[in-house]
Short mmCIF file of N, CA and C in Angstrom, two decimals:
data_model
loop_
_atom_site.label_atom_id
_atom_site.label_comp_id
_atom_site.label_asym_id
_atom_site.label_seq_id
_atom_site.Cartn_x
_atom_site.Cartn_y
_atom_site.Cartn_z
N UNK A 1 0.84 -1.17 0.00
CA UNK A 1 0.00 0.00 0.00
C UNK A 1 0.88 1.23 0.00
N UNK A 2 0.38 2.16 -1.06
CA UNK A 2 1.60 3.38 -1.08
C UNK A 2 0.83 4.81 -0.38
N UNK A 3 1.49 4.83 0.93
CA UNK A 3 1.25 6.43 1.54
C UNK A 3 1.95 7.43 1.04
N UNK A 4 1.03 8.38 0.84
CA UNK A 4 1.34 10.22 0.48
C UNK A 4 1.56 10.99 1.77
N UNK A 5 1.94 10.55 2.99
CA UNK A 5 2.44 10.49 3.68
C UNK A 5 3.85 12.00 3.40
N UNK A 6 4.78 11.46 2.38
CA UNK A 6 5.47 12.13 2.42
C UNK A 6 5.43 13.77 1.28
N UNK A 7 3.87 13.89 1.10
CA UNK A 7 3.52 15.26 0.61
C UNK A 7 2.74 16.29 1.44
N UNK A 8 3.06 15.56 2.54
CA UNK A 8 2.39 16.49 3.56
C UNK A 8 3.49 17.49 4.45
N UNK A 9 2.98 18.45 4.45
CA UNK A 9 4.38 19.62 4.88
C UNK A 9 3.85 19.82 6.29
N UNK A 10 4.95 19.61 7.02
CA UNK A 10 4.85 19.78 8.56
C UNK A 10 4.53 20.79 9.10
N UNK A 11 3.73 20.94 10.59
CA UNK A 11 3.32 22.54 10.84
C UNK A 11 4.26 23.43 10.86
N UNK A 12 5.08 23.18 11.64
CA UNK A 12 6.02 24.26 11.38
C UNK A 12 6.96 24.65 10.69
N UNK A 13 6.94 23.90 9.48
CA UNK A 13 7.05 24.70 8.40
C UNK A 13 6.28 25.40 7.21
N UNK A 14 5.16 25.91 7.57
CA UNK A 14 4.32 26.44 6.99
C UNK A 14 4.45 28.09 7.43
N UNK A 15 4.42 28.97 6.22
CA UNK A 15 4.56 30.22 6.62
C UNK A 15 3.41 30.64 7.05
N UNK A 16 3.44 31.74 8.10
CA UNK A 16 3.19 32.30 8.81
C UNK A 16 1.95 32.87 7.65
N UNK A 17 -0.10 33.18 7.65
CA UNK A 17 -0.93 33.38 7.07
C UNK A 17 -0.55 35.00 7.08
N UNK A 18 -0.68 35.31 5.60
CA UNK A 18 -0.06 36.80 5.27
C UNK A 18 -1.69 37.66 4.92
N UNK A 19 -2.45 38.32 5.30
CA UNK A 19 -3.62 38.98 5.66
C UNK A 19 -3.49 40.65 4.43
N UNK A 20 -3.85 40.09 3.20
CA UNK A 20 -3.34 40.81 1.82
C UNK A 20 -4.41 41.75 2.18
N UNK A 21 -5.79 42.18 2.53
CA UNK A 21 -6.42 42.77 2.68
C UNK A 21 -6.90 43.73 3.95
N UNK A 22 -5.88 43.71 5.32
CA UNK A 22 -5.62 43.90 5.94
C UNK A 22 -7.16 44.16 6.91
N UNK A 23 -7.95 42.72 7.08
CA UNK A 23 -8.66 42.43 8.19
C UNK A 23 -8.70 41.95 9.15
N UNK A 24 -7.30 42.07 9.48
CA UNK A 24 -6.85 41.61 10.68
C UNK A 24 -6.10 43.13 11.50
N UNK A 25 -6.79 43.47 12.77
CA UNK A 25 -5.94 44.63 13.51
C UNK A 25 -6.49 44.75 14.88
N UNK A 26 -5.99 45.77 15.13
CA UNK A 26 -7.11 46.01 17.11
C UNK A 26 -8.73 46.41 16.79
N UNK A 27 -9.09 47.06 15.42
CA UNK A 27 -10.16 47.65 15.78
C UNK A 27 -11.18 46.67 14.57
N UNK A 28 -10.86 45.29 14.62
CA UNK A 28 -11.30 44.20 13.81
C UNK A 28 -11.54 43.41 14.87
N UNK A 29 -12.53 42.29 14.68
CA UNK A 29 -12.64 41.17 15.21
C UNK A 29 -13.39 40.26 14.01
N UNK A 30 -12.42 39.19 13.66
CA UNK A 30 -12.90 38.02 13.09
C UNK A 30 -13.10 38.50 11.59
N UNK A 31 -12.53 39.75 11.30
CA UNK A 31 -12.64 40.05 9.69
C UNK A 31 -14.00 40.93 9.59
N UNK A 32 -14.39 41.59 10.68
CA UNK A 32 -15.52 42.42 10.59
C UNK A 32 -15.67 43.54 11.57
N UNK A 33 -15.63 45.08 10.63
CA UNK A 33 -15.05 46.18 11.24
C UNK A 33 -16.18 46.41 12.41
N UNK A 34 -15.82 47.25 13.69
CA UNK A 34 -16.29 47.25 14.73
C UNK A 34 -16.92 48.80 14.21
N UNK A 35 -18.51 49.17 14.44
CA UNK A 35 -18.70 50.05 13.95
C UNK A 35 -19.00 50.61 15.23
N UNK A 36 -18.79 52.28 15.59
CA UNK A 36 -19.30 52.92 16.50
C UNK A 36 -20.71 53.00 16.94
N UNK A 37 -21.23 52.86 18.08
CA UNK A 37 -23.22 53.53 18.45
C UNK A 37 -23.05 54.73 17.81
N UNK A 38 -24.72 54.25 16.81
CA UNK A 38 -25.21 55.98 16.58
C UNK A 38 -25.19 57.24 17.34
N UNK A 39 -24.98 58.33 16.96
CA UNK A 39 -24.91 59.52 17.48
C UNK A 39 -26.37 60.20 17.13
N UNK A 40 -26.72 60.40 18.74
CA UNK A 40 -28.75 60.49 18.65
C UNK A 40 -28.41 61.83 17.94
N UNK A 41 -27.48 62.41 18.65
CA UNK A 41 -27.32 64.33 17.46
C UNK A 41 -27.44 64.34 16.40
N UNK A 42 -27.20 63.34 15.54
CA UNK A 42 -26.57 63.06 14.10
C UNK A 42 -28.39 62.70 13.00
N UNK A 43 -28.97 62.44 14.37
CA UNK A 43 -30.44 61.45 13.88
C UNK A 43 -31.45 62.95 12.94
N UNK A 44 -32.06 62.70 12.53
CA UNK A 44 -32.99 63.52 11.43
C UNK A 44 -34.24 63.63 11.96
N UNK A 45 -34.11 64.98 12.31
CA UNK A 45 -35.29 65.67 13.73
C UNK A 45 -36.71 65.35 13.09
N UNK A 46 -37.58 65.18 14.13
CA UNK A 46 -39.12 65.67 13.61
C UNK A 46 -39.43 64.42 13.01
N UNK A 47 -40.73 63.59 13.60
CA UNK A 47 -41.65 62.40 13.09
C UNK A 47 -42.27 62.79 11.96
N UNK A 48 -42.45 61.87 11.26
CA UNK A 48 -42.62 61.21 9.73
C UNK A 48 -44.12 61.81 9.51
N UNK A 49 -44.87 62.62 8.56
CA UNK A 49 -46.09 62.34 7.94
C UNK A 49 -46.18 61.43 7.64
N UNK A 50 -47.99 61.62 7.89
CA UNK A 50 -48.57 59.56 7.45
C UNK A 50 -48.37 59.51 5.98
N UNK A 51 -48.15 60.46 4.77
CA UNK A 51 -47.84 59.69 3.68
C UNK A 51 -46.50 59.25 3.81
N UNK A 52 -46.03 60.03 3.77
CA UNK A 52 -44.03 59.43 4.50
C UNK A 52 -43.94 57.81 4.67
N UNK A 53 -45.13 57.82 5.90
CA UNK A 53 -44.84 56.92 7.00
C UNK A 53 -45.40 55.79 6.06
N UNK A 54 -46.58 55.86 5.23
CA UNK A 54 -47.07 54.98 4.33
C UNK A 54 -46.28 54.39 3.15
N UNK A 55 -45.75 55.76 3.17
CA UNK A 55 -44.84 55.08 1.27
C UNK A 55 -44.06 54.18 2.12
N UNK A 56 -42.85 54.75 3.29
CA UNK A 56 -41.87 53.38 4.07
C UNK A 56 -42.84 52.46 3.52
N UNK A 57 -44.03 52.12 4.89
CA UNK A 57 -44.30 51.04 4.78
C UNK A 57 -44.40 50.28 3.06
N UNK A 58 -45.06 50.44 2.25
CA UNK A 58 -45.23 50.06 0.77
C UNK A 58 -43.67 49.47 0.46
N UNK A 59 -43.00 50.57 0.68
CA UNK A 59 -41.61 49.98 0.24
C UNK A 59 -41.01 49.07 0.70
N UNK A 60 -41.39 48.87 2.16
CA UNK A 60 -41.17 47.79 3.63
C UNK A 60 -41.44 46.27 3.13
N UNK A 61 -42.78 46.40 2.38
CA UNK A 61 -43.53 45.42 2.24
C UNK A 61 -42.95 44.79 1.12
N UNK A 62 -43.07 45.53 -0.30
CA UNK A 62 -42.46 45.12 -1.60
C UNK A 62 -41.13 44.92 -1.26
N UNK A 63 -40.30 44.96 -0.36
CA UNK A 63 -38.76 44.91 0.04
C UNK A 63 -38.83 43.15 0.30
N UNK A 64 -39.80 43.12 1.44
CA UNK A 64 -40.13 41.49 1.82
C UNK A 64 -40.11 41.48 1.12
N UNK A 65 -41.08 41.07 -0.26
CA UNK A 65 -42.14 40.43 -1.05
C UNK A 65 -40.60 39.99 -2.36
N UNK A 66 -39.68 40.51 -2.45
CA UNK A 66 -38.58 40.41 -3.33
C UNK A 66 -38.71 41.17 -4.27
N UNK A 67 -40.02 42.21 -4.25
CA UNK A 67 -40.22 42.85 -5.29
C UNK A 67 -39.60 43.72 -5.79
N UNK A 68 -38.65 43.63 -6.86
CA UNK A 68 -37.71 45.34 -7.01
C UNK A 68 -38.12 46.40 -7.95
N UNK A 69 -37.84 47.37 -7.71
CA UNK A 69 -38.57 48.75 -7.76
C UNK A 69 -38.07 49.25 -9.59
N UNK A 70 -39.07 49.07 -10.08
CA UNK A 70 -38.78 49.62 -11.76
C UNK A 70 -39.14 50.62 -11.90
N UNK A 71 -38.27 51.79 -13.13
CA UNK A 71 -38.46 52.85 -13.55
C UNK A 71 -39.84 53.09 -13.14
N UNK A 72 -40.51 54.27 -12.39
CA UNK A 72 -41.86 55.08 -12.53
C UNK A 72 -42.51 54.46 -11.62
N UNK A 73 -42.15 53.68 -10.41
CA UNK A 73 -42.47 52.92 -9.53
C UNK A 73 -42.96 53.48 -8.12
N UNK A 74 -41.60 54.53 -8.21
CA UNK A 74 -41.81 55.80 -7.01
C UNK A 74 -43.08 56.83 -7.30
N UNK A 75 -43.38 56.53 -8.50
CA UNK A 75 -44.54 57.70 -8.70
C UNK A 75 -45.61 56.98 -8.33
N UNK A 76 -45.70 55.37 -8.32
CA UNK A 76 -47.04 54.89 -8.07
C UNK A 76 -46.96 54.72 -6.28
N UNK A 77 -45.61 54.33 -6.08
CA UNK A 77 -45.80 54.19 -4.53
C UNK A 77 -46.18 55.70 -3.35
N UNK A 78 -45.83 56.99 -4.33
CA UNK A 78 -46.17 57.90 -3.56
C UNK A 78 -47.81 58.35 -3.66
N UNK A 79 -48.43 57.73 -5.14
CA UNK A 79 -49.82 58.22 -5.20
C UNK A 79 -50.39 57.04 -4.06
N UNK A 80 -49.75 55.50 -4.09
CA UNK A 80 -50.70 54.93 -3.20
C UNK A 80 -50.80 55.08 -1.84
N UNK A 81 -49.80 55.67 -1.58
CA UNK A 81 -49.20 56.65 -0.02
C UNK A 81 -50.13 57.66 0.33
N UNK A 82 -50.48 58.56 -0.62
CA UNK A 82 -51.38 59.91 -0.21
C UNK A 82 -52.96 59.74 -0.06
N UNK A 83 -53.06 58.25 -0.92
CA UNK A 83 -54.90 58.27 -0.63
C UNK A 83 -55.31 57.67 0.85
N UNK A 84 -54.70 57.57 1.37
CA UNK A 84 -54.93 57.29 2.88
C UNK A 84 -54.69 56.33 3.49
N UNK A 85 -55.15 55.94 4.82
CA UNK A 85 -54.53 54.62 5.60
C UNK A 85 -55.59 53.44 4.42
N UNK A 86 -56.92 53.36 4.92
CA UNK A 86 -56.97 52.64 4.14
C UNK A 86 -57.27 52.03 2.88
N UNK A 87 -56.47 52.55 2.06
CA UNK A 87 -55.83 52.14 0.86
C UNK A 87 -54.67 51.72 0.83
N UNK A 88 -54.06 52.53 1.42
CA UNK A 88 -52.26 51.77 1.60
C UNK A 88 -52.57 50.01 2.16
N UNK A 89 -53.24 50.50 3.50
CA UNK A 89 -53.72 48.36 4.34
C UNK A 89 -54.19 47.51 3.21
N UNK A 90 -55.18 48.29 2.54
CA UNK A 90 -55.33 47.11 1.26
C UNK A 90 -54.62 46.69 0.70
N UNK A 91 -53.70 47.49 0.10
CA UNK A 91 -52.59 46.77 -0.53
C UNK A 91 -51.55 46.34 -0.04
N UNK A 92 -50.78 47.22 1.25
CA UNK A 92 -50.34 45.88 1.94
C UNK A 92 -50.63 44.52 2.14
N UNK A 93 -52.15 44.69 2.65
CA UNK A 93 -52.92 43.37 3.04
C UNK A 93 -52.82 42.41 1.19
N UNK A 94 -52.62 43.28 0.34
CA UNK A 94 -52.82 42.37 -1.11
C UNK A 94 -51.07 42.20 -1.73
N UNK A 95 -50.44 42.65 -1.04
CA UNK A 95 -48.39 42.82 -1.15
C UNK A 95 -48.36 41.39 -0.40
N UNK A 96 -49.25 41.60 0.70
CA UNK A 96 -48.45 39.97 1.86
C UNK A 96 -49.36 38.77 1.81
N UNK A 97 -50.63 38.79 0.49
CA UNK A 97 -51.49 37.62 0.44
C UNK A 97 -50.77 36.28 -0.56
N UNK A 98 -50.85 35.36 0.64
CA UNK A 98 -49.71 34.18 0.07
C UNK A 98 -50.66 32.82 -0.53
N UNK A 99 -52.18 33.19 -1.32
CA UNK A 99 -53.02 33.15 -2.02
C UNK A 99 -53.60 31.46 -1.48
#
């Protein structure tokens, strides 16, 4: 029986793992940068109008749904935003019907 035995390179002679992209340091762990807590100062004053708050949601929903957003898309999601709560629930309620 013939072992390959002798194509195997011993540990310590293996060079030392050379880190070409440099994700390895103090302010890394495991190859993933350590990001600072938000700064509440930094945050964008003043709560959302309900069309605002409606288009999010629409976009929230079609985001689940895998749906991606084609040319002239924003014009329909802001008209279905302004006719009110419920019209937007309908179509949410018709975005998340799994038939």
């Amino acid at each position: 029986m013939h072992t390959h035995s002798d194509t195997l390179v011993p540990a310590a002679d293996v060079p030392p793992v050379r880190d070409p992209y440099g994700l390895a340091g103090p302010d890394r762990r495991d190859g993933d940068y350590l990001l600072a807590p938000p700064d509440p100062a930094a945050r964008v004053g003043g709560p959302l109008g309900p069309a605002d708050r409606r288009r999010l949601d629409l976009h929230a929903a079609l985001t689940i749904r895998g749906i991606a957003p084609r040319p002239g898309d924003q014009f329909a999601v802001n008209a279905i935003g302004s006719l009110g709560d419920a019209v937007t629930a309908a179509v949410l309620r018709w975005i998340a019907y799994d038939g």
